Short mmCIF file of C-alpha atoms and ligand atoms in Angstrom, two decimals:
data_model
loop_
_atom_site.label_atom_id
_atom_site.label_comp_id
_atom_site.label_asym_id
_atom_site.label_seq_id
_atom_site.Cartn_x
_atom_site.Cartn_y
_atom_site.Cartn_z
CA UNK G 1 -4.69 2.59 -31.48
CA UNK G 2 -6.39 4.29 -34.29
CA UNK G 3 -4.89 3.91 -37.61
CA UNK G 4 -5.05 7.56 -39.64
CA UNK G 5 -2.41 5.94 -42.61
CA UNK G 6 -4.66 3.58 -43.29
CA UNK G 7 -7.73 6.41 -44.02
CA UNK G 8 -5.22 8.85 -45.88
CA UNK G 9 -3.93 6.45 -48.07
CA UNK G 10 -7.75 6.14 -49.42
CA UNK G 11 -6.97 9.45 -50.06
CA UNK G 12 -3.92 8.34 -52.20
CA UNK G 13 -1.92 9.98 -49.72
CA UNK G 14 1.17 8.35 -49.13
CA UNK G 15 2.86 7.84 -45.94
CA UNK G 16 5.83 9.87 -46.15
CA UNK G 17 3.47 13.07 -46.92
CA UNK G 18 1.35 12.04 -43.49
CA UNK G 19 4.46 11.62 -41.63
CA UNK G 20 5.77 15.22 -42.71
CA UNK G 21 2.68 16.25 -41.72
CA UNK G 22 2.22 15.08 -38.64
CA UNK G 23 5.87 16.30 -37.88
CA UNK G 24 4.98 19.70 -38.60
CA UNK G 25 1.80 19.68 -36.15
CA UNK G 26 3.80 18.33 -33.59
CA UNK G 27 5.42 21.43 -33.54
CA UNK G 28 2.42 23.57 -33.35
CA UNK G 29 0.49 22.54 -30.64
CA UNK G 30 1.05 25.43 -28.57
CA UNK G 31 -0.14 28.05 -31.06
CA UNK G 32 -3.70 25.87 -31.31
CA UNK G 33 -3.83 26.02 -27.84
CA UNK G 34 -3.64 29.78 -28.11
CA UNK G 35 -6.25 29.65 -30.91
CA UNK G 36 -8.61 27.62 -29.03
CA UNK G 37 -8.57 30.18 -25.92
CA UNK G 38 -9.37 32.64 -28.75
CA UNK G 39 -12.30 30.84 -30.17
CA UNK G 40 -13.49 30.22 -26.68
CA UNK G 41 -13.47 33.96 -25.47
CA UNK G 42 -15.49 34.61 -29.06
CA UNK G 43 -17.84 31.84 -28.21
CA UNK G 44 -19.04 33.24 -25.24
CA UNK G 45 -19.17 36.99 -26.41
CA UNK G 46 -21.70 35.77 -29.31
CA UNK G 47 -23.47 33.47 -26.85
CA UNK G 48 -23.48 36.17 -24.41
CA UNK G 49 -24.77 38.57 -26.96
CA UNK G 50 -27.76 36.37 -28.29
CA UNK G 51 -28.61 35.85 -24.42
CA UNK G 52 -28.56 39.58 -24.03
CA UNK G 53 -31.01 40.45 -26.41
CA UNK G 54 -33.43 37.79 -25.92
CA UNK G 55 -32.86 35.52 -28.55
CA UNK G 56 -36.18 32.94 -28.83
CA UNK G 57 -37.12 30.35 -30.79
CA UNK G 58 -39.49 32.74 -32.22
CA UNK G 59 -36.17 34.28 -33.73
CA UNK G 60 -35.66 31.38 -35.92
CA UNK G 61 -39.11 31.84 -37.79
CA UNK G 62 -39.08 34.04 -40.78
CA UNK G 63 -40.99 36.47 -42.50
CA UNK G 64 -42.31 37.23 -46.38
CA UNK G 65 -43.38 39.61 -48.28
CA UNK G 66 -42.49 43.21 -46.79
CA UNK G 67 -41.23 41.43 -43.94
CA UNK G 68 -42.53 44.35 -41.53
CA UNK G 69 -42.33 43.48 -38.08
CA UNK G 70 -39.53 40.46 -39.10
CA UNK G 71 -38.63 39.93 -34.92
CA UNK G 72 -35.99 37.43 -35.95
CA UNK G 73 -33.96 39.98 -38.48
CA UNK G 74 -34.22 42.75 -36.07
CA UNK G 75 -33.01 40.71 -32.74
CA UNK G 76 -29.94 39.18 -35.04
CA UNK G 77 -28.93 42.99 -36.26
CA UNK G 78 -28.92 43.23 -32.12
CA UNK G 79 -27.19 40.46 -31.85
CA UNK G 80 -24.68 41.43 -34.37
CA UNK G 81 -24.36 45.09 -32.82
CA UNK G 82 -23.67 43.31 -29.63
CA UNK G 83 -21.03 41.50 -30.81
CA UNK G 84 -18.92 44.07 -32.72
CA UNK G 85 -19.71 46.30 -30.02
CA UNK G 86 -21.79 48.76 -32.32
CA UNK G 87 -24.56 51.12 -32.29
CA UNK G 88 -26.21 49.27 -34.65
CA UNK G 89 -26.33 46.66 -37.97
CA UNK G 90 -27.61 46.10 -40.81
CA UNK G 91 -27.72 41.85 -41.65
CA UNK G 92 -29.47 40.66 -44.03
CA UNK G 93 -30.04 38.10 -46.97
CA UNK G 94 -30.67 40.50 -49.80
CA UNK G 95 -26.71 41.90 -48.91
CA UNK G 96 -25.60 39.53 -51.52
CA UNK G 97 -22.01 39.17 -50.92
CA UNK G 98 -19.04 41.09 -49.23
CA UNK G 99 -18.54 43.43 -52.24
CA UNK G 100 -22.36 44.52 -52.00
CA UNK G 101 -21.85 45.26 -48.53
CA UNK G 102 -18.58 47.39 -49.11
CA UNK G 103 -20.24 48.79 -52.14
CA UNK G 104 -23.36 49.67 -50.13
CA UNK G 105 -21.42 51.00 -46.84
CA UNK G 106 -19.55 53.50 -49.49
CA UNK G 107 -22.35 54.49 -51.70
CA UNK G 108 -24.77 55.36 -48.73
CA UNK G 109 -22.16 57.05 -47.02
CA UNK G 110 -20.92 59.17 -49.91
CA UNK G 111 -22.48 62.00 -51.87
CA UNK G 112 -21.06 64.02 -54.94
CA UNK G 113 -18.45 65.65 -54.51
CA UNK G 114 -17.34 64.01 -51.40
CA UNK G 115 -13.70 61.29 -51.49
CA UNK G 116 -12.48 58.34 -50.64
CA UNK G 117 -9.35 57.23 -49.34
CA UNK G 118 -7.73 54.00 -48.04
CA UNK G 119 -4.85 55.00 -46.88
CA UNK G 120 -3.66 51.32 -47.12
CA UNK G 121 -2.78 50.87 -50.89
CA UNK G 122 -4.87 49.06 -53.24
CA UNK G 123 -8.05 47.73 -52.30
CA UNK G 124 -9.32 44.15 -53.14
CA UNK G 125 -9.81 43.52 -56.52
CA UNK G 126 -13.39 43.39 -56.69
CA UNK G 127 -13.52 46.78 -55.29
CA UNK G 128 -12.19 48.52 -58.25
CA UNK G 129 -14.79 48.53 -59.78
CA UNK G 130 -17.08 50.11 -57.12
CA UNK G 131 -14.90 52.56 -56.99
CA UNK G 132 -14.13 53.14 -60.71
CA UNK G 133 -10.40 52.34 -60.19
CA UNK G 134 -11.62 50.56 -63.56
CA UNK G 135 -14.22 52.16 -65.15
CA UNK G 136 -17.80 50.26 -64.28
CA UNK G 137 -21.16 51.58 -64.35
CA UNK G 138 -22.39 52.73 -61.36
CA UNK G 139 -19.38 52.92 -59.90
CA UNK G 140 -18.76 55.92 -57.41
CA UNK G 141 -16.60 58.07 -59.81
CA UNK G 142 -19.97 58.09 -61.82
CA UNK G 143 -21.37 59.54 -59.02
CA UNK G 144 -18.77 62.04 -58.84
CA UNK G 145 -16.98 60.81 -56.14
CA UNK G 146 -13.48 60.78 -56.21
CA UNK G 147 -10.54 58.14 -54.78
CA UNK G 148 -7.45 58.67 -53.58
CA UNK G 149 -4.73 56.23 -52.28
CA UNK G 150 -2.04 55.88 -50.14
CA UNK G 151 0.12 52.53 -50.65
CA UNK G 152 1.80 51.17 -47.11
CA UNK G 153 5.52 51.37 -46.87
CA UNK G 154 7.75 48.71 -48.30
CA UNK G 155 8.08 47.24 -44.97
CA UNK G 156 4.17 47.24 -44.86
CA UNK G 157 3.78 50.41 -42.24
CA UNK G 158 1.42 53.01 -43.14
CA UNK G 159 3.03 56.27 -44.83
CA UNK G 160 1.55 58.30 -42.38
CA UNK G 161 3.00 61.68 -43.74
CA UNK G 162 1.07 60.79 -47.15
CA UNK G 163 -1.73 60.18 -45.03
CA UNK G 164 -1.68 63.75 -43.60
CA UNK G 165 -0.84 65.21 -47.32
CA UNK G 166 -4.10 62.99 -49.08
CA UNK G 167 -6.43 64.01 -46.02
CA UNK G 168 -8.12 66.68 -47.62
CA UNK G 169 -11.34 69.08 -46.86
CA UNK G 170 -13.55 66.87 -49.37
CA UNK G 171 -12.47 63.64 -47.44
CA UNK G 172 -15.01 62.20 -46.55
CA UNK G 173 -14.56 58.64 -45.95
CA UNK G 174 -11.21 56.31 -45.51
CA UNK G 175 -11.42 53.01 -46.00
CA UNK G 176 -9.21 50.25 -44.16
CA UNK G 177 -9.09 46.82 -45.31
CA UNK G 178 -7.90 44.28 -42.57
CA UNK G 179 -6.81 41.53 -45.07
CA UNK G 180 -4.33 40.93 -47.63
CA UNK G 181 -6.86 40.12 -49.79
CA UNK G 182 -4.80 39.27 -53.25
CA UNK G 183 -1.60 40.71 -52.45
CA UNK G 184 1.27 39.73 -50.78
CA UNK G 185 1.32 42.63 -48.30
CA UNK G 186 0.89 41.76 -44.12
CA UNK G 187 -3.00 41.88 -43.06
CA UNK G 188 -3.56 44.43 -40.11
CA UNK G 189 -3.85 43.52 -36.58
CA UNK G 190 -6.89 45.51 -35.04
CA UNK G 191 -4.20 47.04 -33.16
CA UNK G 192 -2.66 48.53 -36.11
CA UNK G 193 -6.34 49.65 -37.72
CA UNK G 194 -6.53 51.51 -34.57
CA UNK G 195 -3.58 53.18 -34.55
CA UNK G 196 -4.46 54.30 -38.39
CA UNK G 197 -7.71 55.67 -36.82
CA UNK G 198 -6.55 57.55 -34.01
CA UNK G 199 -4.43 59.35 -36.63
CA UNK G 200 -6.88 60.00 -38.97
CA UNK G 201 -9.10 61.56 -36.37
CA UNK G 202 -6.55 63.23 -34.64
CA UNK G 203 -6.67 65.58 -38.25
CA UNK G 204 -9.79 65.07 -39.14
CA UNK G 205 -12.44 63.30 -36.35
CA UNK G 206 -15.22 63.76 -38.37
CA UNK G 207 -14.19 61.63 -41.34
CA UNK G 208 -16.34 58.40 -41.05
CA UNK G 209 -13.56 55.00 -40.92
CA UNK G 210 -14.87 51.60 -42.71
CA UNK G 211 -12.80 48.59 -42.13
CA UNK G 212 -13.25 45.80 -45.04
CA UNK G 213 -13.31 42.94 -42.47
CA UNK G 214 -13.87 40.50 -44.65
CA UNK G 215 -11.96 37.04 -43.19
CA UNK G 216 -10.97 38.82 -40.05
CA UNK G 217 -14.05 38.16 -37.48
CA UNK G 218 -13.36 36.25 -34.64
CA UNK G 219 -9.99 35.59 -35.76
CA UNK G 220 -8.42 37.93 -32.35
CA UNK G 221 -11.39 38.81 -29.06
CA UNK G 222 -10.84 42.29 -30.50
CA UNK G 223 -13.04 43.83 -33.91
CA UNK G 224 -11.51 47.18 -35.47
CA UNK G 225 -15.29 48.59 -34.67
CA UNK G 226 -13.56 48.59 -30.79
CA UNK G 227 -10.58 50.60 -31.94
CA UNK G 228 -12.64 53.18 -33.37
CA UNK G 229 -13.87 52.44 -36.34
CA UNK G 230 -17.51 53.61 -37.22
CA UNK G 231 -18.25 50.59 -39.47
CA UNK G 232 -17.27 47.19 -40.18
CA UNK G 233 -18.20 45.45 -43.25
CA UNK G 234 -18.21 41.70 -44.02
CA UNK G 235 -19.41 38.68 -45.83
CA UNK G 236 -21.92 36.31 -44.57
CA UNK G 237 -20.26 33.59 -46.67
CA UNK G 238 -16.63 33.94 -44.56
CA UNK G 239 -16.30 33.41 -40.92
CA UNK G 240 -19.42 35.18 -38.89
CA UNK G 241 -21.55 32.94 -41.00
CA UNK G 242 -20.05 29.65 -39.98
CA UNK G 243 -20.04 27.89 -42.79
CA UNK G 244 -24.12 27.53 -42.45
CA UNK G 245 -25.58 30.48 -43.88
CA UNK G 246 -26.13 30.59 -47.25
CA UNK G 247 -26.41 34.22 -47.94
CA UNK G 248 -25.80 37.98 -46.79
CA UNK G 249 -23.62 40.64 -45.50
CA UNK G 250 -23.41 42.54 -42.54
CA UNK G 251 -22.59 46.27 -41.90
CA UNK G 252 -21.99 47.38 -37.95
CA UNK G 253 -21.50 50.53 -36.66
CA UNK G 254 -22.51 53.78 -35.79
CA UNK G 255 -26.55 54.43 -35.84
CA UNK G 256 -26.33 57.16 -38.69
CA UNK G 257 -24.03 55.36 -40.85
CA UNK G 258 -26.14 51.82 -40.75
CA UNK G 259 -29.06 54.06 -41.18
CA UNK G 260 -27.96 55.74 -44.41
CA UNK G 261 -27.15 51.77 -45.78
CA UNK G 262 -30.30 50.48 -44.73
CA UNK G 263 -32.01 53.52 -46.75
CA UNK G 264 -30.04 53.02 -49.46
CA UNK G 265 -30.41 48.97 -49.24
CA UNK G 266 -34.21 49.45 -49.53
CA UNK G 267 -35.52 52.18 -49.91
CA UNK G 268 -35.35 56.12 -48.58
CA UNK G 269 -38.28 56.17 -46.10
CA UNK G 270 -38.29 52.46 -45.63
CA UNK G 271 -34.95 51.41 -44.45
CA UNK G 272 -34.48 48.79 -42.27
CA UNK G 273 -37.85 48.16 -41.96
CA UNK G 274 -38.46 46.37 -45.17
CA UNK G 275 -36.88 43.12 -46.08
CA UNK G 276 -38.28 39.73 -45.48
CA UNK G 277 -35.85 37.21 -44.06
CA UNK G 278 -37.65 34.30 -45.43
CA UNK G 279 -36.26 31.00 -44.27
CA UNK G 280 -32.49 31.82 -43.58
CA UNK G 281 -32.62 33.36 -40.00
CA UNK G 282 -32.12 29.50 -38.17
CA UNK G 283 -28.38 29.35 -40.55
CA UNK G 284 -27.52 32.93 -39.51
CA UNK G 285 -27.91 32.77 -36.06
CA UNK G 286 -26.61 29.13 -35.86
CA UNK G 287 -23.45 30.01 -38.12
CA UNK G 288 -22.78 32.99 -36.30
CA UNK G 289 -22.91 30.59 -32.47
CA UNK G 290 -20.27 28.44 -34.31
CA UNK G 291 -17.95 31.43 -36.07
CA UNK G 292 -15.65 31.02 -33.43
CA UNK G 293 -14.47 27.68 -33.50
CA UNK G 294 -14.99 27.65 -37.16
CA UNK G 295 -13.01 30.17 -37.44
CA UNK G 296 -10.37 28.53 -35.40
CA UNK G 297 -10.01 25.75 -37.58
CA UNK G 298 -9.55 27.74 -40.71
CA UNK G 299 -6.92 29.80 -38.46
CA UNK G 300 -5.55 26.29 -37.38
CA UNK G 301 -5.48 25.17 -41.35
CA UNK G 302 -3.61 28.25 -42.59
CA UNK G 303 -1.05 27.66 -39.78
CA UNK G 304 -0.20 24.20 -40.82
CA UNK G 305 -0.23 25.13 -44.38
CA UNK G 306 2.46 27.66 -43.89
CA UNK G 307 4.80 25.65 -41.99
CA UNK G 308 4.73 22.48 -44.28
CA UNK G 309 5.28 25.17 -46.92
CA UNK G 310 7.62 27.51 -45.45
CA UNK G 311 9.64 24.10 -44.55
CA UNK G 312 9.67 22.89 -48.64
CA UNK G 313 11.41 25.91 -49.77
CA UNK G 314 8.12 28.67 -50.86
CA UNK G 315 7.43 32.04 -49.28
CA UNK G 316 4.79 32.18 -47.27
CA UNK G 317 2.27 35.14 -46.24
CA UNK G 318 2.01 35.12 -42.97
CA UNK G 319 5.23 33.19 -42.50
CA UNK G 320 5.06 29.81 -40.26
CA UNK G 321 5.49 31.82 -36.76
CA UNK G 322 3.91 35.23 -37.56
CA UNK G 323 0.75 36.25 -35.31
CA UNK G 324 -2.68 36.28 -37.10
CA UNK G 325 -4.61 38.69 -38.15
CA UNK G 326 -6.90 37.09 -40.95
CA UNK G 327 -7.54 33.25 -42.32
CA UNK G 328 -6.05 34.00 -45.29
CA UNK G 329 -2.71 31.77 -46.30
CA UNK G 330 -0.74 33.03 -49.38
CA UNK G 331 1.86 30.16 -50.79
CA UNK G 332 3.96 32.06 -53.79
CA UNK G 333 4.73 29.02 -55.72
CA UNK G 334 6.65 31.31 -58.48
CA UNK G 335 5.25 29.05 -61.36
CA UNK G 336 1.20 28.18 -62.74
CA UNK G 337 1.63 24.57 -62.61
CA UNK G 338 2.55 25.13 -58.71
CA UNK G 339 -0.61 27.52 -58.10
CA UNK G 340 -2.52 24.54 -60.75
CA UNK G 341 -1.19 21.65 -58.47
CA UNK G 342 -2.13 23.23 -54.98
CA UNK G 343 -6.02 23.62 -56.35
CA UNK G 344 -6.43 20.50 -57.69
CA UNK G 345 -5.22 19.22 -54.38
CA UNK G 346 -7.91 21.26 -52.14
CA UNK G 347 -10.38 20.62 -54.98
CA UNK G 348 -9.48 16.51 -54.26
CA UNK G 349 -10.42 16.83 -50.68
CA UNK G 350 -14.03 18.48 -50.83
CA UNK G 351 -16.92 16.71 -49.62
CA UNK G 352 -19.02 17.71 -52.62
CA UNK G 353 -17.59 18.26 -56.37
CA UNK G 354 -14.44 16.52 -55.19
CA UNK G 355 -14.25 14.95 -58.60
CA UNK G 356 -13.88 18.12 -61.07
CA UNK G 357 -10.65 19.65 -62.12
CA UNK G 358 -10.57 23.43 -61.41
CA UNK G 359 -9.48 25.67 -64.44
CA UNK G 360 -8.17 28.82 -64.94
CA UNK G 361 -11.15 31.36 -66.13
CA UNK G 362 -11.57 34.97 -66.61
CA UNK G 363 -13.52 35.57 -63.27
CA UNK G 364 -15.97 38.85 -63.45
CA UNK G 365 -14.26 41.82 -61.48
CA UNK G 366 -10.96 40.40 -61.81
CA UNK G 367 -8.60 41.54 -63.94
CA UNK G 368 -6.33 38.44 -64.88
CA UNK G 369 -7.30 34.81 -65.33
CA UNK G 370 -8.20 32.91 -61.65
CA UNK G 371 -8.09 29.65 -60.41
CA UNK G 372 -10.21 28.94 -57.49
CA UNK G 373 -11.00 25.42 -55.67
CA UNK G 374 -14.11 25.15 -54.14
CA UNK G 375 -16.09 22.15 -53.23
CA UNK G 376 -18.44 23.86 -50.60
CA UNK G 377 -21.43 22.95 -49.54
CA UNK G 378 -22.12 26.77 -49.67
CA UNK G 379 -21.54 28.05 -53.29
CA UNK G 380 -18.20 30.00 -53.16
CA UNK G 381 -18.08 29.94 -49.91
CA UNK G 382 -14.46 30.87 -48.69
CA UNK G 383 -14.85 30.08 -45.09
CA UNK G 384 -15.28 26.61 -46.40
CA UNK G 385 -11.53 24.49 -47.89
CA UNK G 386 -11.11 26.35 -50.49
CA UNK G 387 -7.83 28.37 -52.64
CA UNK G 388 -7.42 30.86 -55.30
CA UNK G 389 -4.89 32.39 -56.85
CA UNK G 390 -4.78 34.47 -60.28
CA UNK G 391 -2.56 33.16 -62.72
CA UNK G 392 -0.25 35.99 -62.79
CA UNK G 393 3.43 36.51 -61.50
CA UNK G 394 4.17 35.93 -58.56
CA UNK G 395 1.87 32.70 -58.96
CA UNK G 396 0.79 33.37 -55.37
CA UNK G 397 -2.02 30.64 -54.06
CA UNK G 398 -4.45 32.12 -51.72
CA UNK G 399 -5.47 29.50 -49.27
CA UNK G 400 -8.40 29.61 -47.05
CA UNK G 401 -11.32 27.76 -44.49
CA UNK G 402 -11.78 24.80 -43.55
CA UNK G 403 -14.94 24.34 -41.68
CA UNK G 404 -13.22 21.97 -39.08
CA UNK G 405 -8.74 21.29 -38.89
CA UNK G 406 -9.55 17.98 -39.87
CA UNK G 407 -10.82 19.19 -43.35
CA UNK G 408 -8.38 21.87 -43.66
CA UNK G 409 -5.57 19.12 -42.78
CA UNK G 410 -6.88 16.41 -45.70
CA UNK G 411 -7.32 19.14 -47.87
CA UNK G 412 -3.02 20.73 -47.13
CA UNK G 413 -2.14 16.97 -47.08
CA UNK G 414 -3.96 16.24 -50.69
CA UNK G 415 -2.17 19.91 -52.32
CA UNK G 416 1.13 18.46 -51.28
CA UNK G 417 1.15 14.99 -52.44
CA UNK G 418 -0.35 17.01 -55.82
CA UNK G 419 2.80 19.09 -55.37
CA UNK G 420 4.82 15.67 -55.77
CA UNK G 421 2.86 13.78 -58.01
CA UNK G 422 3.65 16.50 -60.84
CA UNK G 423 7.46 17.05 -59.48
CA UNK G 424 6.86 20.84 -58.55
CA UNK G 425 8.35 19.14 -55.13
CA UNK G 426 10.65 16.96 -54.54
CA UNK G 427 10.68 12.97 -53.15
CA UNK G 428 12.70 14.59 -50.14
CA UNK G 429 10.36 17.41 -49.65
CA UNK G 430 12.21 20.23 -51.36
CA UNK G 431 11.38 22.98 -53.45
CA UNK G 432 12.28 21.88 -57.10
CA UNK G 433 14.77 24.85 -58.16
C1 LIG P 501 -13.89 38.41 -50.06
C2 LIG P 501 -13.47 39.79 -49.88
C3 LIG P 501 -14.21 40.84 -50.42
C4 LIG P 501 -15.38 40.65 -51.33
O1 LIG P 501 -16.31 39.73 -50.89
P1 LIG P 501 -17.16 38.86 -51.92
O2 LIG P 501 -18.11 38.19 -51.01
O3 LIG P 501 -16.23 37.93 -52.61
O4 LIG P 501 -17.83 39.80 -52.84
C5 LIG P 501 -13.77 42.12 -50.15
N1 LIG P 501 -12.68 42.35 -49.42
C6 LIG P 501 -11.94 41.36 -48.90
C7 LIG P 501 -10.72 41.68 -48.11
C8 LIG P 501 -12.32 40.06 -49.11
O5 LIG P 501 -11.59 39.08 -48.60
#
């Protein structure tokens, strides 16, 4: 008989929170079996895809300087373009972060004159300012490209006759984002992203369809880039990097579209020829061989999270029996001190910086004050534990990761003894009213 009490109490959880807890799995051992059929049908596609293109040990050496001839960056892009089922990809360390990719997939793809439209309301925060939603420099309205928007329906279905209406001769690109990013809306299904494609084609085929991926690899056997869309765009630092790599984006799709990023990445006449990989290729192709059941466990995390929260009395995003579509777990506490409780809770659990308190600050391309909880072993990483939530009404938390359950289960057990400790819950696990 192992004794778990004994180790969560080190924890200063008590045993009433563990026993709620362990209630609440109980229940939901037939979704994670679901999940884990998931991760394995992912596992072998990206083992099957390094297999395919030859992946050697000569992969996992990098290169400096130019970094012409870099075999291990070019057999990952394969590897990558295998996986989403793509014509090609750009990966690479010197995409800095998921809003340089998106920013990099628009600006290469655009040209004055030319607009944008996401046709699924407002896109995340960060990419307001790419698009000059907020005026920015550089930003695509100072290149004379122009946005357009059409929000979802109240019941979170797309308004396809203001679709039709915004699709206009000067459209050039729509953009999709899978995930709920900040907002409180449902993420899309790949199903669903494919259905918005087929209709946008349907009117238009030759209008080029990004999908923001960002938190949604691996998390069904299906990427939007199978349902049509001509390029998917993600962080490094969420689930295809696996928690390990400590760097990069990725853009996947059609040749002439990863072409015109790689150009405009680089250089125009160098491309994806230039761009030394250094010493991070052995973390990218090892994160990417344990996305899967990395993913999984954040998938697993979110799951638990919303049932022991849906249970207390909050409204949860996915709620506790919804299908999946993204890591992402939003807990809408309706109060700062809940949002304030629930970080210092996933803060508490982190293997490194587990003793700082997480403040509210005025994060850069945000537009209110956020609180985020982060002890990663990856700087910001979100794939690893980690929350966020802007300190704004509704006081939504955004939970997310957890690089295995057993992580993302400390870390939901620690938020909701913090929950009780300040009184935002109650001794008989009830939302205070
Ligand atoms: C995280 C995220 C981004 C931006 O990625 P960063 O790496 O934080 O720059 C964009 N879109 C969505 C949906 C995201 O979740």
């Amino acid at each position: 008989m192992i004794h778990l009490t004994e180790q969560y109490r080190q924890f200063g959880i008590s045993e009433a929170v563990y026993e709620f807890g362990k209630e609440i799995l109980a229940s939901l051992q037939e979704r994670f079996i679901q999940i884990d059929q998931v991760a394995e049908y992912n596992q072998l596609k990206v083992i099957r895809a390094m297999q395919t293109a030859n992946v050697s040990e000569a992969c996992l050496l990098g290169t400096t300087g130019y970094g012409y001839n870099d075999l291990g960056r070019d057999t990952l892009e394969k590897v990558y373009a295998s996986v989403f089922q793509t014509e090609d990809a750009l990966v690479r360390p010197q995409i800095t972060c998921g809003t340089h990719a998106l920013a990099l997939a628009l600006m290469s793809n655009l040209r004055p004159g030319d607009e944008l439209l996401s046709p699924v309301g407002k896109p995340y925060d960060t990419l307001e300012e790419v698009i000059g939603i907020r005026s920015s420099k550089g930003s695509l309205k100072e290149y004379g490209i122009s946005y357009r928007q059409v929000d979802l329906l109240p019941d979170g279905g797309f308004d396809y006759e203001g679709i039709r209406a915004a699709l206009r001769d000067k459209t050039k690109l729509v953009t999709i984002q899978r995930s709920k990013g900040y907002q409180t809306r449902p993420t899309l299904s790949v199903q669903q992203i494919g259905e918005l494609i087929a209709f946008v084609k349907g009117i238009r085929p030759e209008i080029i369809c990004m999908v923001d991926n960002c938190y949604g690899e691996f998390v069904e056997t299906m990427e939007p880039s199978q349902v049509g869309a001509d390029m998917v765009v993600g962080s490094l630092i969420k689930n295809p990097g696996g928690g390990l790599a400590p760097i990069g984006g990725y853009i996947a799709g059609r040749k002439d579209c990863v072409e015109n990023a790689a150009y405009r990445l680089t250089s125009p006449g160098l491309g994806k020829e230039v761009g030394a990989s250094l010493g991070v290729l052995p973390s990218l192709y090892q994160g990417l061989f344990l996305a899967p059941t990395v993913t999984a466990s954040a998938l697993k995390g979110a799951i638990f999270a919303a049932n022991i929260y849906e249970k207390i009395g909050f409204p949860v995003v996915p709620d506790a029996t919804q299908s999946r579509h993204d890591i992402i777990q939003a807990v809408t506490f309706g109060s700062p001190e809940g949002v304030i409780a629930f970080c210092e809770g996933i803060q508490a659990a982190a293997s490194v910086d587990s003793f700082v308190t997480p403040e509210p600050w005025d994060m850069p391309g945000y537009d209110s004050q956020v609180i985020m909880a982060a002890g990663a072993f990856v700087s910001g990483s979100s794939i690893e534990l980690s929350a966020d939530g802007p300190i704004a009404p509704p006081y939504a938390v955004y939970f997310q990761g957890g690089l295995t359950f057993p992580h993302a289960k400390l870390g939901i057990l620690m938020t909701l003894q913090r929950l009780l400790d300040k009184g935002v819950v109650t001794s008989d696990f009830k939302r205070r009213s």
